[in-house]
């Protein structure tokens, strides 16, 4: 049965009780097929599975979509329970970033180009929260989607540089029928934008073929 935990003390205690290997699936919720494939891989490869649902404020810049980011906790909890997850950690921002918090993880080259050039503080927030989740859950393996390719590179580098004793498992991008990568943010697209978005995957395929 799925155990929902909101505090660090309760998470540490529940982690102590788990035997064998532990797979961690960090998410920001609004779960879709892409997340479900991460959970399925974690379930198949570990004795226990911990998922986290936390819309991490430090990876959003002012003016980005932190407040409007899709949230659907009840639906997510039901899906995680059905998928056989053991523990879901759903902290509030104050639990992860208590008053006075001032320690962040910054990566150099891998976090500065591509998405990092448009969102200069994004990967600092991602690396910081993921490092905290690694510390709290002590996983054997942690699961991320290939869709967020730069995020994977940043997290791998951070895990190596900080000597986290775990394996980073990268799962293939899940796509809609017309090739658009599944993403919680696809709900922002108007019908016309949604139709146009399928050109991205077609262009990638044609470029690869050429
Ligand atoms: O990919 C995401 O959903 C987030 O960036 C992550 C890894 C859960 C950190 O907040």
PDB file of C-alpha atoms and ligand atoms in Angstrom:
ATOM      1  CA  UNK A   1       0.000   0.000   0.000  1.00  0.00           C
ATOM      2  CA  UNK A   2       1.209   3.503  -0.882  1.00  0.00           C
ATOM      3  CA  UNK A   3       2.442   5.529   2.100  1.00  0.00           C
ATOM      4  CA  UNK A   4       2.253   9.314   1.628  1.00  0.00           C
ATOM      5  CA  UNK A   5       4.865  11.227   3.615  1.00  0.00           C
ATOM      6  CA  UNK A   6       5.223  14.984   4.013  1.00  0.00           C
ATOM      7  CA  UNK A   7       8.036  15.479   6.533  1.00  0.00           C
ATOM      8  CA  UNK A   8      11.747  14.776   6.473  1.00  0.00           C
ATOM      9  CA  UNK A   9      11.713  12.930   9.799  1.00  0.00           C
ATOM     10  CA  UNK A  10       8.961  10.578   8.607  1.00  0.00           C
ATOM     11  CA  UNK A  11      10.731  10.011   5.280  1.00  0.00           C
ATOM     12  CA  UNK A  12      14.006   9.107   6.997  1.00  0.00           C
ATOM     13  CA  UNK A  13      12.187   6.701   9.298  1.00  0.00           C
ATOM     14  CA  UNK A  14      10.284   5.042   6.406  1.00  0.00           C
ATOM     15  CA  UNK A  15      13.529   4.774   4.393  1.00  0.00           C
ATOM     16  CA  UNK A  16      15.207   3.016   7.332  1.00  0.00           C
ATOM     17  CA  UNK A  17      12.496   0.331   7.223  1.00  0.00           C
ATOM     18  CA  UNK A  18      13.010  -0.472   3.509  1.00  0.00           C
ATOM     19  CA  UNK A  19      15.069  -3.577   2.753  1.00  0.00           C
ATOM     20  CA  UNK A  20      17.120  -4.207  -0.388  1.00  0.00           C
ATOM     21  CA  UNK A  21      17.464  -1.923  -3.389  1.00  0.00           C
ATOM     22  CA  UNK A  22      15.465   1.294  -3.669  1.00  0.00           C
ATOM     23  CA  UNK A  23      14.461   3.048  -6.899  1.00  0.00           C
ATOM     24  CA  UNK A  24      13.744   6.789  -6.744  1.00  0.00           C
ATOM     25  CA  UNK A  25      11.469   8.568  -9.242  1.00  0.00           C
ATOM     26  CA  UNK A  26      11.596  12.353  -8.658  1.00  0.00           C
ATOM     27  CA  UNK A  27       8.690  14.246 -10.285  1.00  0.00           C
ATOM     28  CA  UNK A  28       6.835  17.524 -10.136  1.00  0.00           C
ATOM     29  CA  UNK A  29       3.505  15.674 -10.412  1.00  0.00           C
ATOM     30  CA  UNK A  30       0.847  16.053 -13.150  1.00  0.00           C
ATOM     31  CA  UNK A  31       1.931  12.548 -14.051  1.00  0.00           C
ATOM     32  CA  UNK A  32       1.666  11.230 -17.616  1.00  0.00           C
ATOM     33  CA  UNK A  33       2.796   8.120 -19.519  1.00  0.00           C
ATOM     34  CA  UNK A  34       6.402   9.314 -19.452  1.00  0.00           C
ATOM     35  CA  UNK A  35       6.399   9.316 -15.634  1.00  0.00           C
ATOM     36  CA  UNK A  36       4.574   5.993 -15.569  1.00  0.00           C
ATOM     37  CA  UNK A  37       7.345   4.427 -17.656  1.00  0.00           C
ATOM     38  CA  UNK A  38       9.935   5.655 -15.107  1.00  0.00           C
ATOM     39  CA  UNK A  39       7.893   4.166 -12.260  1.00  0.00           C
ATOM     40  CA  UNK A  40       7.481   0.864 -14.147  1.00  0.00           C
ATOM     41  CA  UNK A  41      11.242   0.645 -14.720  1.00  0.00           C
ATOM     42  CA  UNK A  42      11.937   1.451 -11.047  1.00  0.00           C
ATOM     43  CA  UNK A  43       9.373  -1.156  -9.934  1.00  0.00           C
ATOM     44  CA  UNK A  44      10.898  -3.835 -12.196  1.00  0.00           C
ATOM     45  CA  UNK A  45      14.509  -3.188 -11.118  1.00  0.00           C
ATOM     46  CA  UNK A  46      14.275  -2.577  -7.346  1.00  0.00           C
ATOM     47  CA  UNK A  47      12.892  -4.106  -4.164  1.00  0.00           C
ATOM     48  CA  UNK A  48      11.173  -0.847  -3.206  1.00  0.00           C
ATOM     49  CA  UNK A  49      10.151   2.342  -5.019  1.00  0.00           C
ATOM     50  CA  UNK A  50       9.990   5.904  -3.687  1.00  0.00           C
ATOM     51  CA  UNK A  51       8.384   8.612  -5.839  1.00  0.00           C
ATOM     52  CA  UNK A  52       8.485  12.306  -5.012  1.00  0.00           C
ATOM     53  CA  UNK A  53       5.995  14.979  -6.057  1.00  0.00           C
ATOM     54  CA  UNK A  54       7.310  18.488  -5.509  1.00  0.00           C
ATOM     55  CA  UNK A  55       6.899  21.524  -7.752  1.00  0.00           C
ATOM     56  CA  UNK A  56      10.317  22.945  -6.972  1.00  0.00           C
ATOM     57  CA  UNK A  57      10.175  26.750  -6.730  1.00  0.00           C
ATOM     58  CA  UNK A  58      13.923  27.270  -7.104  1.00  0.00           C
ATOM     59  CA  UNK A  59      14.011  25.920 -10.658  1.00  0.00           C
ATOM     60  CA  UNK A  60      11.460  28.524 -11.852  1.00  0.00           C
ATOM     61  CA  UNK A  61      12.577  32.087 -12.547  1.00  0.00           C
ATOM     62  CA  UNK A  62      10.315  35.017 -11.616  1.00  0.00           C
ATOM     63  CA  UNK A  63       7.683  35.292 -14.389  1.00  0.00           C
ATOM     64  CA  UNK A  64       7.831  31.584 -15.252  1.00  0.00           C
ATOM     65  CA  UNK A  65       4.929  29.192 -14.616  1.00  0.00           C
ATOM     66  CA  UNK A  66       5.545  28.141 -10.973  1.00  0.00           C
ATOM     67  CA  UNK A  67       2.076  29.264  -9.799  1.00  0.00           C
ATOM     68  CA  UNK A  68       0.211  27.853 -12.791  1.00  0.00           C
ATOM     69  CA  UNK A  69       2.222  24.622 -13.188  1.00  0.00           C
ATOM     70  CA  UNK A  70      -0.368  21.794 -13.462  1.00  0.00           C
ATOM     71  CA  UNK A  71      -1.094  20.125 -10.113  1.00  0.00           C
ATOM     72  CA  UNK A  72      -3.297  17.039  -9.719  1.00  0.00           C
ATOM     73  CA  UNK A  73      -2.269  15.372  -6.476  1.00  0.00           C
ATOM     74  CA  UNK A  74      -5.236  13.041  -5.979  1.00  0.00           C
ATOM     75  CA  UNK A  75      -4.996  11.651  -9.491  1.00  0.00           C
ATOM     76  CA  UNK A  76      -1.204  11.235  -9.121  1.00  0.00           C
ATOM     77  CA  UNK A  77      -1.525   9.390  -5.802  1.00  0.00           C
ATOM     78  CA  UNK A  78      -4.025   6.946  -7.300  1.00  0.00           C
ATOM     79  CA  UNK A  79      -1.744   6.297 -10.280  1.00  0.00           C
ATOM     80  CA  UNK A  80       1.300   5.722  -8.040  1.00  0.00           C
ATOM     81  CA  UNK A  81      -0.652   3.362  -5.794  1.00  0.00           C
ATOM     82  CA  UNK A  82      -1.868   1.376  -8.849  1.00  0.00           C
ATOM     83  CA  UNK A  83       1.736   1.177 -10.094  1.00  0.00           C
ATOM     84  CA  UNK A  84       2.924  -0.399  -6.846  1.00  0.00           C
ATOM     85  CA  UNK A  85       4.968   2.505  -5.468  1.00  0.00           C
ATOM     86  CA  UNK A  86       5.795   2.038  -1.761  1.00  0.00           C
ATOM     87  CA  UNK A  87       6.339   5.632  -0.630  1.00  0.00           C
ATOM     88  CA  UNK A  88       5.460   9.008  -2.099  1.00  0.00           C
ATOM     89  CA  UNK A  89       7.109  12.083  -0.612  1.00  0.00           C
ATOM     90  CA  UNK A  90       4.976  15.226  -1.058  1.00  0.00           C
ATOM     91  CA  UNK A  91       6.735  17.994   0.889  1.00  0.00           C
ATOM     92  CA  UNK A  92       5.708  21.640   0.975  1.00  0.00           C
ATOM     93  CA  UNK A  93       8.280  24.240  -0.144  1.00  0.00           C
ATOM     94  CA  UNK A  94       8.924  25.081   3.531  1.00  0.00           C
ATOM     95  CA  UNK A  95      10.005  21.502   4.245  1.00  0.00           C
ATOM     96  CA  UNK A  96      12.574  21.497   1.437  1.00  0.00           C
ATOM     97  CA  UNK A  97      13.643  25.121   1.895  1.00  0.00           C
ATOM     98  CA  UNK A  98      13.170  26.006   5.554  1.00  0.00           C
ATOM     99  CA  UNK A  99      13.651  29.622   6.691  1.00  0.00           C
ATOM    100  CA  UNK A 100      17.297  30.623   6.394  1.00  0.00           C
ATOM    101  CA  UNK A 101      18.077  28.100   3.629  1.00  0.00           C
ATOM    102  CA  UNK A 102      21.134  29.262   1.669  1.00  0.00           C
ATOM    103  CA  UNK A 103      22.984  26.268   0.229  1.00  0.00           C
ATOM    104  CA  UNK A 104      22.736  25.659  -3.536  1.00  0.00           C
ATOM    105  CA  UNK A 105      24.549  23.434  -6.015  1.00  0.00           C
ATOM    106  CA  UNK A 106      25.829  25.122  -9.157  1.00  0.00           C
ATOM    107  CA  UNK A 107      27.367  23.326 -12.102  1.00  0.00           C
ATOM    108  CA  UNK A 108      29.656  25.057 -14.559  1.00  0.00           C
ATOM    109  CA  UNK A 109      29.836  24.145 -18.258  1.00  0.00           C
ATOM    110  CA  UNK A 110      27.013  21.582 -18.496  1.00  0.00           C
ATOM    111  CA  UNK A 111      24.454  23.962 -16.990  1.00  0.00           C
ATOM    112  CA  UNK A 112      25.262  27.099 -18.985  1.00  0.00           C
ATOM    113  CA  UNK A 113      24.480  26.354 -22.673  1.00  0.00           C
ATOM    114  CA  UNK A 114      21.218  25.297 -24.353  1.00  0.00           C
ATOM    115  CA  UNK A 115      18.312  25.627 -21.866  1.00  0.00           C
ATOM    116  CA  UNK A 116      20.718  27.046 -19.295  1.00  0.00           C
ATOM    117  CA  UNK A 117      21.415  30.049 -21.531  1.00  0.00           C
ATOM    118  CA  UNK A 118      17.699  30.992 -21.464  1.00  0.00           C
ATOM    119  CA  UNK A 119      17.086  29.955 -17.858  1.00  0.00           C
ATOM    120  CA  UNK A 120      20.303  30.855 -16.002  1.00  0.00           C
ATOM    121  CA  UNK A 121      19.129  29.682 -12.547  1.00  0.00           C
ATOM    122  CA  UNK A 122      17.101  26.661 -13.631  1.00  0.00           C
ATOM    123  CA  UNK A 123      19.718  23.932 -13.255  1.00  0.00           C
ATOM    124  CA  UNK A 124      20.924  25.334  -9.928  1.00  0.00           C
ATOM    125  CA  UNK A 125      17.412  24.678  -8.604  1.00  0.00           C
ATOM    126  CA  UNK A 126      17.213  21.240 -10.210  1.00  0.00           C
ATOM    127  CA  UNK A 127      20.644  20.122  -8.941  1.00  0.00           C
ATOM    128  CA  UNK A 128      19.921  21.399  -5.440  1.00  0.00           C
ATOM    129  CA  UNK A 129      16.554  19.687  -5.046  1.00  0.00           C
ATOM    130  CA  UNK A 130      17.724  16.434  -6.636  1.00  0.00           C
ATOM    131  CA  UNK A 131      20.788  16.322  -4.356  1.00  0.00           C
ATOM    132  CA  UNK A 132      18.510  16.826  -1.358  1.00  0.00           C
ATOM    133  CA  UNK A 133      16.202  14.039  -2.557  1.00  0.00           C
ATOM    134  CA  UNK A 134      19.199  11.722  -3.062  1.00  0.00           C
ATOM    135  CA  UNK A 135      20.372  12.487   0.482  1.00  0.00           C
ATOM    136  CA  UNK A 136      16.953  11.905   1.978  1.00  0.00           C
ATOM    137  CA  UNK A 137      16.044   8.709   0.136  1.00  0.00           C
ATOM    138  CA  UNK A 138      19.489   7.095  -0.361  1.00  0.00           C
ATOM    139  CA  UNK A 139      18.388   5.295  -3.535  1.00  0.00           C
ATOM    140  CA  UNK A 140      20.245   2.519  -5.331  1.00  0.00           C
ATOM    141  CA  UNK A 141      18.960   3.874  -8.653  1.00  0.00           C
ATOM    142  CA  UNK A 142      17.249   7.114  -9.701  1.00  0.00           C
ATOM    143  CA  UNK A 143      15.093   7.391 -12.825  1.00  0.00           C
ATOM    144  CA  UNK A 144      14.877  10.324 -15.248  1.00  0.00           C
ATOM    145  CA  UNK A 145      13.415  10.817 -18.726  1.00  0.00           C
ATOM    146  CA  UNK A 146      15.629  11.301 -21.767  1.00  0.00           C
ATOM    147  CA  UNK A 147      13.249  14.097 -22.865  1.00  0.00           C
ATOM    148  CA  UNK A 148      15.041  16.442 -20.457  1.00  0.00           C
ATOM    149  CA  UNK A 149      18.401  15.636 -21.986  1.00  0.00           C
ATOM    150  CA  UNK A 150      20.389  18.507 -20.451  1.00  0.00           C
ATOM    151  CA  UNK A 151      18.851  17.828 -17.052  1.00  0.00           C
ATOM    152  CA  UNK A 152      20.126  14.244 -17.279  1.00  0.00           C
ATOM    153  CA  UNK A 153      23.642  15.461 -18.086  1.00  0.00           C
ATOM    154  CA  UNK A 154      23.534  17.920 -15.175  1.00  0.00           C
ATOM    155  CA  UNK A 155      22.266  15.318 -12.695  1.00  0.00           C
ATOM    156  CA  UNK A 156      24.789  12.677 -13.794  1.00  0.00           C
ATOM    157  CA  UNK A 157      27.634  15.200 -13.410  1.00  0.00           C
ATOM    158  CA  UNK A 158      26.358  16.355 -10.012  1.00  0.00           C
ATOM    159  CA  UNK A 159      26.004  12.757  -8.772  1.00  0.00           C
ATOM    160  CA  UNK A 160      29.563  11.927  -9.889  1.00  0.00           C
ATOM    161  CA  UNK A 161      31.087  15.128  -8.552  1.00  0.00           C
ATOM    162  CA  UNK A 162      29.407  14.764  -5.145  1.00  0.00           C
ATOM    163  CA  UNK A 163      30.034  10.993  -4.909  1.00  0.00           C
ATOM    164  CA  UNK A 164      26.427   9.872  -4.606  1.00  0.00           C
ATOM    165  CA  UNK A 165      26.628   6.057  -4.604  1.00  0.00           C
ATOM    166  CA  UNK A 166      23.778   5.390  -7.014  1.00  0.00           C
ATOM    167  CA  UNK A 167      23.031   4.615 -10.635  1.00  0.00           C
ATOM    168  CA  UNK A 168      21.246   7.200 -12.805  1.00  0.00           C
ATOM    169  CA  UNK A 169      18.845   5.361 -15.127  1.00  0.00           C
ATOM    170  CA  UNK A 170      17.645   7.236 -18.211  1.00  0.00           C
ATOM    171  CA  UNK A 171      14.393   6.038 -19.812  1.00  0.00           C
ATOM    172  CA  UNK A 172      13.331   6.744 -23.409  1.00  0.00           C
ATOM    173  CA  UNK A 173      11.077   9.701 -24.247  1.00  0.00           C
ATOM    174  CA  UNK A 174       7.392   8.742 -24.452  1.00  0.00           C
ATOM    175  CA  UNK A 175       5.516  10.373 -27.331  1.00  0.00           C
ATOM    176  CA  UNK A 176       1.958  11.132 -28.372  1.00  0.00           C
ATOM    177  CA  UNK A 177       0.683   9.410 -31.541  1.00  0.00           C
ATOM    178  CA  UNK A 178       1.871  12.329 -33.713  1.00  0.00           C
ATOM    179  CA  UNK A 179       5.358  12.285 -32.180  1.00  0.00           C
ATOM    180  CA  UNK A 180       5.105  15.164 -29.668  1.00  0.00           C
ATOM    181  CA  UNK A 181       7.079  14.316 -26.518  1.00  0.00           C
ATOM    182  CA  UNK A 182       4.767  13.823 -23.545  1.00  0.00           C
ATOM    183  CA  UNK A 183       5.106  16.657 -21.050  1.00  0.00           C
ATOM    184  CA  UNK A 184       3.003  18.022 -18.187  1.00  0.00           C
ATOM    185  CA  UNK A 185       3.278  21.415 -19.905  1.00  0.00           C
ATOM    186  CA  UNK A 186       1.624  20.244 -23.162  1.00  0.00           C
ATOM    187  CA  UNK A 187      -1.709  21.315 -21.611  1.00  0.00           C
ATOM    188  CA  UNK A 188      -0.604  24.930 -22.160  1.00  0.00           C
ATOM    189  CA  UNK A 189      -0.839  24.504 -25.965  1.00  0.00           C
ATOM    190  CA  UNK A 190      -3.870  25.893 -27.844  1.00  0.00           C
ATOM    191  CA  UNK A 191      -5.294  23.529 -30.505  1.00  0.00           C
ATOM    192  CA  UNK A 192      -3.396  25.248 -33.305  1.00  0.00           C
ATOM    193  CA  UNK A 193      -0.119  25.231 -31.371  1.00  0.00           C
ATOM    194  CA  UNK A 194      -0.660  21.599 -30.410  1.00  0.00           C
ATOM    195  CA  UNK A 195      -1.085  20.629 -34.076  1.00  0.00           C
ATOM    196  CA  UNK A 196       1.996  22.639 -35.074  1.00  0.00           C
ATOM    197  CA  UNK A 197       4.121  21.118 -32.299  1.00  0.00           C
ATOM    198  CA  UNK A 198       4.311  17.748 -34.037  1.00  0.00           C
ATOM    199  CA  UNK A 199       6.676  19.316 -36.564  1.00  0.00           C
ATOM    200  CA  UNK A 200       9.469  19.184 -33.959  1.00  0.00           C
ATOM    201  CA  UNK A 201       9.716  15.398 -33.928  1.00  0.00           C
ATOM    202  CA  UNK A 202       9.275  15.143 -37.708  1.00  0.00           C
ATOM    203  CA  UNK A 203      12.087  17.646 -38.222  1.00  0.00           C
ATOM    204  CA  UNK A 204      14.352  15.763 -35.815  1.00  0.00           C
ATOM    205  CA  UNK A 205      13.684  12.498 -37.655  1.00  0.00           C
ATOM    206  CA  UNK A 206      14.296  14.027 -41.065  1.00  0.00           C
ATOM    207  CA  UNK A 207      17.500  15.660 -39.829  1.00  0.00           C
ATOM    208  CA  UNK A 208      18.713  12.322 -38.458  1.00  0.00           C
ATOM    209  CA  UNK A 209      17.838  10.587 -41.702  1.00  0.00           C
ATOM    210  CA  UNK A 210      19.666  13.248 -43.746  1.00  0.00           C
TER     211      UNK A 210
HETATM  212  O1  LIG B   1      12.095  16.710 -14.335  1.00  0.00           O
HETATM  213  C1  LIG B   1      11.459  17.168 -13.351  1.00  0.00           C
HETATM  214  O2  LIG B   1      10.265  16.919 -13.195  1.00  0.00           O
HETATM  215  C2  LIG B   1      12.166  18.036 -12.326  1.00  0.00           C
HETATM  216  O3  LIG B   1      13.101  18.869 -12.925  1.00  0.00           O
HETATM  217  C3  LIG B   1      12.798  17.223 -11.170  1.00  0.00           C
HETATM  218  C4  LIG B   1      13.914  16.314 -11.683  1.00  0.00           C
HETATM  219  C5  LIG B   1      11.739  16.403 -10.477  1.00  0.00           C
HETATM  220  C6  LIG B   1      13.426  18.189 -10.146  1.00  0.00           C
HETATM  221  O4  LIG B   1      12.485  19.064  -9.635  1.00  0.00           O
END
